Amino acid sequence: MKLKIGFIGLGIMGKPMSKNLLKAGYDLVVLDRNALVTEEYEGLGAIIVQTPKEVAEVADVIITMLPNSPQVEEVVLGENGLIEGAGSGKVLIDMSSIAPLVSREVALKLAQKGMEMLDAPVSGGEPKAIDGTLAVMVGGSKEIFDQYYDVMKAMAGSVVYVGEIGAGNIAKLANQTIVAINIAAVSEALVLAQKSGVNPELVYQAIRGGLAGSTVLDAKAPLMMDRKFDPGFRINLHMKDLNNVLETSHEVGVPLPLTASVLEMMQALKVDGFDSEDHSSLVKYYEKLANVEVGR
């Protein structure tokens, strides 16, 4: 029998991810608060349901792609939640980026109902969600990981097992820490070039092939110079991730001074009304300090 996949959360990331599952030939059961979005899926042959409980009852494996820990807890453990339709043989793959401790708590409660869980957050933003080349980092049972690897691979270029439940979100927090600090470093460098009277585009071309070159540099420097701040990944979502980073780091006793600094920069941008823009608009923080605007 063809595997039936439930998908909850059809936002910027979830929508293209779920459509890639349809392209791969999977049957889809979907749930989203936006009726216009679900109507679109009805036209694509998906089954539309009204509650997470119904998703769990109908689907073999359920994927959630939600904003943060409270939404995952509500969808899984709340009234008419997934747990009310849970049963032996069912699997939850939570691809949201949430606190690792919450992943472990949710997995424990689902296990009492005989339901397995993987925490499998993603990296790559909307462009890679669209073309199906996301990086997925997965925690949970290795046996369950192997069983549902192909499902995750239908949405991703890389799917890597990193350990027990919660390990996927630890890896994602590490990823978000590196990305945030890299964007800040790119911002500093381009503002320095601009204020010094040197064309930032030429500086970018000069350094991108050396040790300073990175995926972040290539993805974000052109956006900064072209003033294209439409969200691929919004500042407010990155702030959510960095708050989870610091909460986790405090729990385990790891000081993260650079991460804390970048979070405060993003907080300043939020105050200025830029928190719905792409995280590349972090350059605006430095531009304000230096009284200069980066351009080609």
PDB file of C-alpha atoms in Angstrom:
ATOM      1  CA  MET A   1       0.000   0.000   0.000  1.00  0.00           C
ATOM      2  CA  LYS A   2       1.135   3.554  -0.749  1.00  0.00           C
ATOM      3  CA  LEU A   3       2.321   5.465   2.321  1.00  0.00           C
ATOM      4  CA  LYS A   4      -0.144   8.143   3.424  1.00  0.00           C
ATOM      5  CA  ILE A   5       1.557  11.240   4.857  1.00  0.00           C
ATOM      6  CA  GLY A   6      -0.097  13.837   7.052  1.00  0.00           C
ATOM      7  CA  PHE A   7       1.310  17.372   6.839  1.00  0.00           C
ATOM      8  CA  ILE A   8       0.497  20.096   9.363  1.00  0.00           C
ATOM      9  CA  GLY A   9       1.768  23.633   8.757  1.00  0.00           C
ATOM     10  CA  LEU A  10       1.660  24.915   5.182  1.00  0.00           C
ATOM     11  CA  GLY A  11       3.569  28.170   5.589  1.00  0.00           C
ATOM     12  CA  ILE A  12       6.624  29.562   3.811  1.00  0.00           C
ATOM     13  CA  MET A  13       8.536  26.314   4.338  1.00  0.00           C
ATOM     14  CA  GLY A  14       5.794  23.734   4.751  1.00  0.00           C
ATOM     15  CA  LYS A  15       4.009  24.560   1.528  1.00  0.00           C
ATOM     16  CA  PRO A  16       6.885  23.794  -0.878  1.00  0.00           C
ATOM     17  CA  MET A  17       8.016  20.842   1.253  1.00  0.00           C
ATOM     18  CA  SER A  18       4.597  19.221   1.123  1.00  0.00           C
ATOM     19  CA  LYS A  19       4.313  19.868  -2.610  1.00  0.00           C
ATOM     20  CA  ASN A  20       7.590  18.018  -3.115  1.00  0.00           C
ATOM     21  CA  LEU A  21       6.040  15.043  -1.330  1.00  0.00           C
ATOM     22  CA  LEU A  22       3.139  15.176  -3.784  1.00  0.00           C
ATOM     23  CA  LYS A  23       5.602  15.306  -6.684  1.00  0.00           C
ATOM     24  CA  ALA A  24       7.329  12.234  -5.245  1.00  0.00           C
ATOM     25  CA  GLY A  25       4.027  10.341  -5.462  1.00  0.00           C
ATOM     26  CA  TYR A  26       2.969  10.223  -1.823  1.00  0.00           C
ATOM     27  CA  ASP A  27      -0.682  10.540  -0.791  1.00  0.00           C
ATOM     28  CA  LEU A  28      -1.121  13.620   1.379  1.00  0.00           C
ATOM     29  CA  VAL A  29      -3.463  14.545   4.244  1.00  0.00           C
ATOM     30  CA  VAL A  30      -3.155  18.233   5.121  1.00  0.00           C
ATOM     31  CA  LEU A  31      -4.175  20.617   7.867  1.00  0.00           C
ATOM     32  CA  ASP A  32      -3.604  24.373   8.075  1.00  0.00           C
ATOM     33  CA  ARG A  33      -5.443  27.266   9.693  1.00  0.00           C
ATOM     34  CA  ASN A  34      -5.552  29.103   6.352  1.00  0.00           C
ATOM     35  CA  ALA A  35      -8.594  27.801   4.441  1.00  0.00           C
ATOM     36  CA  LEU A  36      -7.370  29.314   1.157  1.00  0.00           C
ATOM     37  CA  VAL A  37      -4.200  27.242   1.393  1.00  0.00           C
ATOM     38  CA  THR A  38      -6.023  23.996   2.084  1.00  0.00           C
ATOM     39  CA  GLU A  39      -8.414  24.649  -0.793  1.00  0.00           C
ATOM     40  CA  GLU A  40      -5.414  24.768  -3.102  1.00  0.00           C
ATOM     41  CA  TYR A  41      -4.340  21.326  -1.862  1.00  0.00           C
ATOM     42  CA  GLU A  42      -7.790  19.923  -2.444  1.00  0.00           C
ATOM     43  CA  GLY A  43      -7.241  20.755  -6.106  1.00  0.00           C
ATOM     44  CA  LEU A  44      -3.959  18.865  -5.991  1.00  0.00           C
ATOM     45  CA  GLY A  45      -5.640  15.683  -4.774  1.00  0.00           C
ATOM     46  CA  ALA A  46      -4.807  15.948  -1.071  1.00  0.00           C
ATOM     47  CA  ILE A  47      -7.241  14.968   1.677  1.00  0.00           C
ATOM     48  CA  ILE A  48      -8.277  17.937   3.849  1.00  0.00           C
ATOM     49  CA  VAL A  49      -9.030  17.433   7.548  1.00  0.00           C
ATOM     50  CA  GLN A  50      -9.934  19.808  10.364  1.00  0.00           C
ATOM     51  CA  THR A  51      -7.987  18.639  13.430  1.00  0.00           C
ATOM     52  CA  PRO A  52      -4.578  17.122  14.225  1.00  0.00           C
ATOM     53  CA  LYS A  53      -6.416  14.141  15.736  1.00  0.00           C
ATOM     54  CA  GLU A  54      -7.961  13.404  12.317  1.00  0.00           C
ATOM     55  CA  VAL A  55      -4.540  13.649  10.673  1.00  0.00           C
ATOM     56  CA  ALA A  56      -3.166  11.031  13.071  1.00  0.00           C
ATOM     57  CA  GLU A  57      -6.162   8.775  12.518  1.00  0.00           C
ATOM     58  CA  VAL A  58      -5.902   8.877   8.721  1.00  0.00           C
ATOM     59  CA  ALA A  59      -2.144   9.106   8.031  1.00  0.00           C
ATOM     60  CA  ASP A  60       0.645   6.560   8.531  1.00  0.00           C
ATOM     61  CA  VAL A  61       3.302   9.184   9.240  1.00  0.00           C
ATOM     62  CA  ILE A  62       2.694  12.810  10.220  1.00  0.00           C
ATOM     63  CA  ILE A  63       5.021  15.719   9.447  1.00  0.00           C
ATOM     64  CA  THR A  64       4.716  18.967  11.392  1.00  0.00           C
ATOM     65  CA  MET A  65       6.309  22.236  10.219  1.00  0.00           C
ATOM     66  CA  LEU A  66       5.333  24.813  12.850  1.00  0.00           C
ATOM     67  CA  PRO A  67       6.768  28.100  14.156  1.00  0.00           C
ATOM     68  CA  ASN A  68       8.001  27.121  17.631  1.00  0.00           C
ATOM     69  CA  SER A  69       7.713  24.879  20.679  1.00  0.00           C
ATOM     70  CA  PRO A  70       4.279  26.095  21.921  1.00  0.00           C
ATOM     71  CA  GLN A  71       2.659  25.399  18.551  1.00  0.00           C
ATOM     72  CA  VAL A  72       4.145  21.904  18.409  1.00  0.00           C
ATOM     73  CA  GLU A  73       2.937  21.170  21.935  1.00  0.00           C
ATOM     74  CA  GLU A  74      -0.540  22.450  21.067  1.00  0.00           C
ATOM     75  CA  VAL A  75      -0.823  20.436  17.851  1.00  0.00           C
ATOM     76  CA  VAL A  76       0.543  17.234  19.375  1.00  0.00           C
ATOM     77  CA  LEU A  77      -0.661  17.316  22.976  1.00  0.00           C
ATOM     78  CA  GLY A  78      -3.581  19.781  22.981  1.00  0.00           C
ATOM     79  CA  GLU A  79      -7.307  19.224  22.591  1.00  0.00           C
ATOM     80  CA  ASN A  80      -7.978  17.154  19.443  1.00  0.00           C
ATOM     81  CA  GLY A  81      -4.198  16.849  19.157  1.00  0.00           C
ATOM     82  CA  LEU A  82      -2.205  14.201  17.364  1.00  0.00           C
ATOM     83  CA  ILE A  83      -1.839  12.232  20.573  1.00  0.00           C
ATOM     84  CA  GLU A  84      -5.609  11.607  20.619  1.00  0.00           C
ATOM     85  CA  GLY A  85      -5.328   9.807  17.285  1.00  0.00           C
ATOM     86  CA  ALA A  86      -1.984   8.189  18.077  1.00  0.00           C
ATOM     87  CA  GLY A  87      -1.440   4.473  18.015  1.00  0.00           C
ATOM     88  CA  SER A  88       1.145   1.774  17.557  1.00  0.00           C
ATOM     89  CA  GLY A  89       2.908   2.013  14.222  1.00  0.00           C
ATOM     90  CA  LYS A  90       2.233   5.735  13.786  1.00  0.00           C
ATOM     91  CA  VAL A  91       5.213   8.092  13.461  1.00  0.00           C
ATOM     92  CA  LEU A  92       5.591  11.844  13.963  1.00  0.00           C
ATOM     93  CA  ILE A  93       8.389  13.614  12.108  1.00  0.00           C
ATOM     94  CA  ASP A  94       8.565  17.095  13.586  1.00  0.00           C
ATOM     95  CA  MET A  95      10.490  19.261  11.122  1.00  0.00           C
ATOM     96  CA  SER A  96       9.916  22.455  13.119  1.00  0.00           C
ATOM     97  CA  SER A  97      12.852  24.176  14.813  1.00  0.00           C
ATOM     98  CA  ILE A  98      12.062  23.990  18.532  1.00  0.00           C
ATOM     99  CA  ALA A  99      13.726  23.580  21.918  1.00  0.00           C
ATOM    100  CA  PRO A 100      15.384  20.136  22.239  1.00  0.00           C
ATOM    101  CA  LEU A 101      13.873  19.621  25.695  1.00  0.00           C
ATOM    102  CA  VAL A 102      10.388  20.043  24.249  1.00  0.00           C
ATOM    103  CA  SER A 103      11.159  17.448  21.558  1.00  0.00           C
ATOM    104  CA  ARG A 104      12.150  14.980  24.264  1.00  0.00           C
ATOM    105  CA  GLU A 105       9.057  15.679  26.376  1.00  0.00           C
ATOM    106  CA  VAL A 106       6.678  15.336  23.423  1.00  0.00           C
ATOM    107  CA  ALA A 107       8.385  12.132  22.269  1.00  0.00           C
ATOM    108  CA  LEU A 108       8.048  10.627  25.758  1.00  0.00           C
ATOM    109  CA  LYS A 109       4.313  11.315  25.883  1.00  0.00           C
ATOM    110  CA  LEU A 110       3.768   9.924  22.376  1.00  0.00           C
ATOM    111  CA  ALA A 111       5.749   6.794  23.279  1.00  0.00           C
ATOM    112  CA  GLN A 112       3.221   6.102  26.035  1.00  0.00           C
ATOM    113  CA  LYS A 113       0.640   5.812  23.241  1.00  0.00           C
ATOM    114  CA  GLY A 114       2.911   3.589  21.145  1.00  0.00           C
ATOM    115  CA  MET A 115       3.800   6.365  18.682  1.00  0.00           C
ATOM    116  CA  GLU A 116       7.401   7.012  17.547  1.00  0.00           C
ATOM    117  CA  MET A 117       8.876  10.461  16.933  1.00  0.00           C
ATOM    118  CA  LEU A 118      11.811  11.961  15.059  1.00  0.00           C
ATOM    119  CA  ASP A 119      12.920  15.564  15.523  1.00  0.00           C
ATOM    120  CA  ALA A 120      14.100  16.629  12.068  1.00  0.00           C
ATOM    121  CA  PRO A 121      14.561  20.396  11.704  1.00  0.00           C
ATOM    122  CA  VAL A 122      15.703  21.773   8.367  1.00  0.00           C
ATOM    123  CA  SER A 123      18.126  24.374   7.056  1.00  0.00           C
ATOM    124  CA  GLY A 124      18.182  26.167   3.730  1.00  0.00           C
ATOM    125  CA  GLY A 125      15.248  28.555   3.795  1.00  0.00           C
ATOM    126  CA  GLU A 126      12.480  28.955   1.269  1.00  0.00           C
ATOM    127  CA  PRO A 127      14.632  28.616  -1.893  1.00  0.00           C
ATOM    128  CA  LYS A 128      15.908  25.179  -0.880  1.00  0.00           C
ATOM    129  CA  ALA A 129      12.457  24.149   0.346  1.00  0.00           C
ATOM    130  CA  ILE A 130      11.147  24.930  -3.139  1.00  0.00           C
ATOM    131  CA  ASP A 131      13.825  23.029  -5.046  1.00  0.00           C
ATOM    132  CA  GLY A 132      13.907  20.150  -2.564  1.00  0.00           C
ATOM    133  CA  THR A 133      17.526  20.555  -1.455  1.00  0.00           C
ATOM    134  CA  LEU A 134      17.082  21.277   2.243  1.00  0.00           C
ATOM    135  CA  ALA A 135      19.531  19.969   4.826  1.00  0.00           C
ATOM    136  CA  VAL A 136      17.735  17.849   7.422  1.00  0.00           C
ATOM    137  CA  MET A 137      19.292  16.918  10.770  1.00  0.00           C
ATOM    138  CA  VAL A 138      17.500  14.099  12.547  1.00  0.00           C
ATOM    139  CA  GLY A 139      17.251  12.783  16.094  1.00  0.00           C
ATOM    140  CA  GLY A 140      15.403   9.700  17.314  1.00  0.00           C
ATOM    141  CA  SER A 141      15.454   5.953  16.750  1.00  0.00           C
ATOM    142  CA  LYS A 142      17.951   4.958  14.053  1.00  0.00           C
ATOM    143  CA  GLU A 143      15.568   2.215  12.943  1.00  0.00           C
ATOM    144  CA  ILE A 144      12.737   4.725  12.425  1.00  0.00           C
ATOM    145  CA  PHE A 145      15.164   7.105  10.704  1.00  0.00           C
ATOM    146  CA  ASP A 146      16.135   4.382   8.231  1.00  0.00           C
ATOM    147  CA  GLN A 147      12.497   3.452   7.664  1.00  0.00           C
ATOM    148  CA  TYR A 148      11.441   7.004   6.770  1.00  0.00           C
ATOM    149  CA  TYR A 149      14.663   8.254   5.189  1.00  0.00           C
ATOM    150  CA  ASP A 150      13.114   8.243   1.704  1.00  0.00           C
ATOM    151  CA  VAL A 151      10.202  10.393   2.883  1.00  0.00           C
ATOM    152  CA  MET A 152      12.570  13.046   4.220  1.00  0.00           C
ATOM    153  CA  LYS A 153      14.873  12.751   1.203  1.00  0.00           C
ATOM    154  CA  ALA A 154      11.951  13.657  -1.077  1.00  0.00           C
ATOM    155  CA  MET A 155      12.207  17.164   0.428  1.00  0.00           C
ATOM    156  CA  ALA A 156      15.947  17.434   0.891  1.00  0.00           C
ATOM    157  CA  GLY A 157      19.404  17.238  -0.604  1.00  0.00           C
ATOM    158  CA  SER A 158      20.906  16.030   2.677  1.00  0.00           C
ATOM    159  CA  VAL A 159      19.344  13.965   5.481  1.00  0.00           C
ATOM    160  CA  VAL A 160      21.743  13.153   8.333  1.00  0.00           C
ATOM    161  CA  TYR A 161      21.135  11.149  11.508  1.00  0.00           C
ATOM    162  CA  VAL A 162      22.777  12.874  14.499  1.00  0.00           C
ATOM    163  CA  GLY A 163      21.619  10.870  17.537  1.00  0.00           C
ATOM    164  CA  GLU A 164      18.752  10.273  19.940  1.00  0.00           C
ATOM    165  CA  ILE A 165      15.600  12.386  20.149  1.00  0.00           C
ATOM    166  CA  GLY A 166      16.458  16.074  20.604  1.00  0.00           C
ATOM    167  CA  ALA A 167      19.776  15.747  18.779  1.00  0.00           C
ATOM    168  CA  GLY A 168      18.243  17.047  15.561  1.00  0.00           C
ATOM    169  CA  ASN A 169      17.286  20.304  17.240  1.00  0.00           C
ATOM    170  CA  ILE A 170      20.675  20.583  18.932  1.00  0.00           C
ATOM    171  CA  ALA A 171      22.250  20.369  15.452  1.00  0.00           C
ATOM    172  CA  LYS A 172      19.798  23.003  14.178  1.00  0.00           C
ATOM    173  CA  LEU A 173      20.680  25.333  17.038  1.00  0.00           C
ATOM    174  CA  ALA A 174      24.354  24.951  16.158  1.00  0.00           C
ATOM    175  CA  ASN A 175      23.476  25.710  12.539  1.00  0.00           C
ATOM    176  CA  GLN A 176      21.500  28.836  13.439  1.00  0.00           C
ATOM    177  CA  THR A 177      24.313  30.067  15.669  1.00  0.00           C
ATOM    178  CA  ILE A 178      26.832  29.793  12.834  1.00  0.00           C
ATOM    179  CA  VAL A 179      24.482  31.390  10.282  1.00  0.00           C
ATOM    180  CA  ALA A 180      23.628  34.344  12.532  1.00  0.00           C
ATOM    181  CA  ILE A 181      27.236  35.117  13.394  1.00  0.00           C
ATOM    182  CA  ASN A 182      28.268  34.759   9.738  1.00  0.00           C
ATOM    183  CA  ILE A 183      25.587  37.207   8.593  1.00  0.00           C
ATOM    184  CA  ALA A 184      26.786  39.676  11.208  1.00  0.00           C
ATOM    185  CA  ALA A 185      30.376  39.256  10.006  1.00  0.00           C
ATOM    186  CA  VAL A 186      29.365  39.778   6.360  1.00  0.00           C
ATOM    187  CA  SER A 187      27.432  42.884   7.392  1.00  0.00           C
ATOM    188  CA  GLU A 188      30.418  44.323   9.262  1.00  0.00           C
ATOM    189  CA  ALA A 189      32.746  43.691   6.335  1.00  0.00           C
ATOM    190  CA  LEU A 190      30.501  45.223   3.662  1.00  0.00           C
ATOM    191  CA  VAL A 191      29.753  48.291   5.779  1.00  0.00           C
ATOM    192  CA  LEU A 192      33.498  48.726   6.377  1.00  0.00           C
ATOM    193  CA  ALA A 193      34.152  48.555   2.633  1.00  0.00           C
ATOM    194  CA  GLN A 194      31.352  51.012   1.800  1.00  0.00           C
ATOM    195  CA  LYS A 195      32.369  53.556   4.441  1.00  0.00           C
ATOM    196  CA  SER A 196      35.993  53.299   3.290  1.00  0.00           C
ATOM    197  CA  GLY A 197      35.026  54.236  -0.247  1.00  0.00           C
ATOM    198  CA  VAL A 198      35.659  50.796  -1.768  1.00  0.00           C
ATOM    199  CA  ASN A 199      32.978  49.110  -3.898  1.00  0.00           C
ATOM    200  CA  PRO A 200      31.463  46.302  -1.742  1.00  0.00           C
ATOM    201  CA  GLU A 201      30.725  44.239  -4.869  1.00  0.00           C
ATOM    202  CA  LEU A 202      34.426  44.214  -5.792  1.00  0.00           C
ATOM    203  CA  VAL A 203      35.388  43.345  -2.207  1.00  0.00           C
ATOM    204  CA  TYR A 204      32.857  40.486  -2.273  1.00  0.00           C
ATOM    205  CA  GLN A 205      34.272  39.135  -5.546  1.00  0.00           C
ATOM    206  CA  ALA A 206      37.823  39.428  -4.197  1.00  0.00           C
ATOM    207  CA  ILE A 207      37.219  37.484  -0.992  1.00  0.00           C
ATOM    208  CA  ARG A 208      34.579  34.898  -1.911  1.00  0.00           C
ATOM    209  CA  GLY A 209      37.139  32.457  -3.334  1.00  0.00           C
ATOM    210  CA  GLY A 210      39.363  32.598  -0.264  1.00  0.00           C
ATOM    211  CA  LEU A 211      39.038  31.470   3.341  1.00  0.00           C
ATOM    212  CA  ALA A 212      36.342  34.079   3.997  1.00  0.00           C
ATOM    213  CA  GLY A 213      34.147  32.517   1.314  1.00  0.00           C
ATOM    214  CA  SER A 214      31.036  30.714   2.542  1.00  0.00           C
ATOM    215  CA  THR A 215      27.506  29.724   1.606  1.00  0.00           C
ATOM    216  CA  VAL A 216      26.270  32.532   3.841  1.00  0.00           C
ATOM    217  CA  LEU A 217      28.475  35.083   2.086  1.00  0.00           C
ATOM    218  CA  ASP A 218      27.267  34.001  -1.358  1.00  0.00           C
ATOM    219  CA  ALA A 219      23.620  33.860  -0.314  1.00  0.00           C
ATOM    220  CA  LYS A 220      23.380  37.071   1.710  1.00  0.00           C
ATOM    221  CA  ALA A 221      25.953  39.592   0.409  1.00  0.00           C
ATOM    222  CA  PRO A 222      24.146  40.041  -2.956  1.00  0.00           C
ATOM    223  CA  LEU A 223      20.834  40.593  -1.131  1.00  0.00           C
ATOM    224  CA  MET A 224      22.411  43.249   1.070  1.00  0.00           C
ATOM    225  CA  MET A 225      23.947  45.075  -1.887  1.00  0.00           C
ATOM    226  CA  ASP A 226      20.752  44.847  -3.958  1.00  0.00           C
ATOM    227  CA  ARG A 227      18.562  45.900  -1.000  1.00  0.00           C
ATOM    228  CA  LYS A 228      16.416  42.798  -1.402  1.00  0.00           C
ATOM    229  CA  PHE A 229      15.119  42.026   2.056  1.00  0.00           C
ATOM    230  CA  ASP A 230      11.968  40.061   1.250  1.00  0.00           C
ATOM    231  CA  PRO A 231      12.039  37.125   3.631  1.00  0.00           C
ATOM    232  CA  GLY A 232      13.560  33.844   2.782  1.00  0.00           C
ATOM    233  CA  PHE A 233      14.043  33.537   6.540  1.00  0.00           C
ATOM    234  CA  ARG A 234      12.612  36.307   8.704  1.00  0.00           C
ATOM    235  CA  ILE A 235      14.524  38.012  11.492  1.00  0.00           C
ATOM    236  CA  ASN A 236      11.762  37.229  14.000  1.00  0.00           C
ATOM    237  CA  LEU A 237      12.117  33.504  13.262  1.00  0.00           C
ATOM    238  CA  HIS A 238      15.883  33.668  13.629  1.00  0.00           C
ATOM    239  CA  MET A 239      15.388  35.466  16.944  1.00  0.00           C
ATOM    240  CA  LYS A 240      13.162  32.588  18.036  1.00  0.00           C
ATOM    241  CA  ASP A 241      15.937  30.139  17.183  1.00  0.00           C
ATOM    242  CA  LEU A 242      18.613  32.162  18.965  1.00  0.00           C
ATOM    243  CA  ASN A 243      16.430  32.401  22.062  1.00  0.00           C
ATOM    244  CA  ASN A 244      16.215  28.598  21.970  1.00  0.00           C
ATOM    245  CA  VAL A 245      20.005  28.458  21.527  1.00  0.00           C
ATOM    246  CA  LEU A 246      20.619  30.578  24.606  1.00  0.00           C
ATOM    247  CA  GLU A 247      17.987  28.780  26.680  1.00  0.00           C
ATOM    248  CA  THR A 248      19.624  25.452  25.847  1.00  0.00           C
ATOM    249  CA  SER A 249      23.156  26.772  26.373  1.00  0.00           C
ATOM    250  CA  HIS A 250      22.212  28.053  29.815  1.00  0.00           C
ATOM    251  CA  GLU A 251      20.730  24.671  30.709  1.00  0.00           C
ATOM    252  CA  VAL A 252      23.973  22.861  29.863  1.00  0.00           C
ATOM    253  CA  GLY A 253      26.389  25.576  31.060  1.00  0.00           C
ATOM    254  CA  VAL A 254      27.838  26.900  27.789  1.00  0.00           C
ATOM    255  CA  PRO A 255      28.408  30.678  27.510  1.00  0.00           C
ATOM    256  CA  LEU A 256      27.704  31.972  23.977  1.00  0.00           C
ATOM    257  CA  PRO A 257      28.689  35.654  23.934  1.00  0.00           C
ATOM    258  CA  LEU A 258      28.679  36.099  20.144  1.00  0.00           C
ATOM    259  CA  THR A 259      25.226  34.556  19.783  1.00  0.00           C
ATOM    260  CA  ALA A 260      23.886  36.793  22.547  1.00  0.00           C
ATOM    261  CA  SER A 261      25.326  39.860  20.801  1.00  0.00           C
ATOM    262  CA  VAL A 262      23.728  39.029  17.462  1.00  0.00           C
ATOM    263  CA  LEU A 263      20.377  38.403  19.154  1.00  0.00           C
ATOM    264  CA  GLU A 264      20.546  41.903  20.649  1.00  0.00           C
ATOM    265  CA  MET A 265      21.316  43.336  17.191  1.00  0.00           C
ATOM    266  CA  MET A 266      18.211  41.613  15.870  1.00  0.00           C
ATOM    267  CA  GLN A 267      16.237  42.969  18.815  1.00  0.00           C
ATOM    268  CA  ALA A 268      17.310  46.483  17.796  1.00  0.00           C
ATOM    269  CA  LEU A 269      16.087  45.818  14.253  1.00  0.00           C
ATOM    270  CA  LYS A 270      12.774  44.572  15.647  1.00  0.00           C
ATOM    271  CA  VAL A 271      12.381  47.859  17.506  1.00  0.00           C
ATOM    272  CA  ASP A 272      12.998  49.666  14.192  1.00  0.00           C
ATOM    273  CA  GLY A 273      10.274  47.575  12.527  1.00  0.00           C
ATOM    274  CA  PHE A 274      12.456  45.299  10.399  1.00  0.00           C
ATOM    275  CA  ASP A 275      11.765  41.974  12.106  1.00  0.00           C
ATOM    276  CA  SER A 276       9.598  40.641   9.263  1.00  0.00           C
ATOM    277  CA  GLU A 277      12.415  41.154   6.768  1.00  0.00           C
ATOM    278  CA  ASP A 278      15.016  38.578   5.760  1.00  0.00           C
ATOM    279  CA  HIS A 279      17.825  38.104   8.264  1.00  0.00           C
ATOM    280  CA  SER A 280      20.200  39.627   5.704  1.00  0.00           C
ATOM    281  CA  SER A 281      18.742  42.974   6.820  1.00  0.00           C
ATOM    282  CA  LEU A 282      21.055  42.610   9.813  1.00  0.00           C
ATOM    283  CA  VAL A 283      23.281  44.842   7.662  1.00  0.00           C
ATOM    284  CA  LYS A 284      20.888  47.708   8.505  1.00  0.00           C
ATOM    285  CA  TYR A 285      22.018  47.563  12.135  1.00  0.00           C
ATOM    286  CA  TYR A 286      25.610  48.302  11.078  1.00  0.00           C
ATOM    287  CA  GLU A 287      24.542  50.836   8.465  1.00  0.00           C
ATOM    288  CA  LYS A 288      22.729  52.825  11.135  1.00  0.00           C
ATOM    289  CA  LEU A 289      25.828  52.848  13.339  1.00  0.00           C
ATOM    290  CA  ALA A 290      28.099  53.940  10.491  1.00  0.00           C
ATOM    291  CA  ASN A 291      25.605  56.260   8.783  1.00  0.00           C
ATOM    292  CA  VAL A 292      26.111  54.588   5.408  1.00  0.00           C
ATOM    293  CA  GLU A 293      24.124  52.326   3.067  1.00  0.00           C
ATOM    294  CA  VAL A 294      25.716  49.352   1.335  1.00  0.00           C
ATOM    295  CA  GLY A 295      25.231  49.133  -2.439  1.00  0.00           C
ATOM    296  CA  ARG A 296      26.937  47.849  -5.558  1.00  0.00           C
TER     297      ARG A 296
END
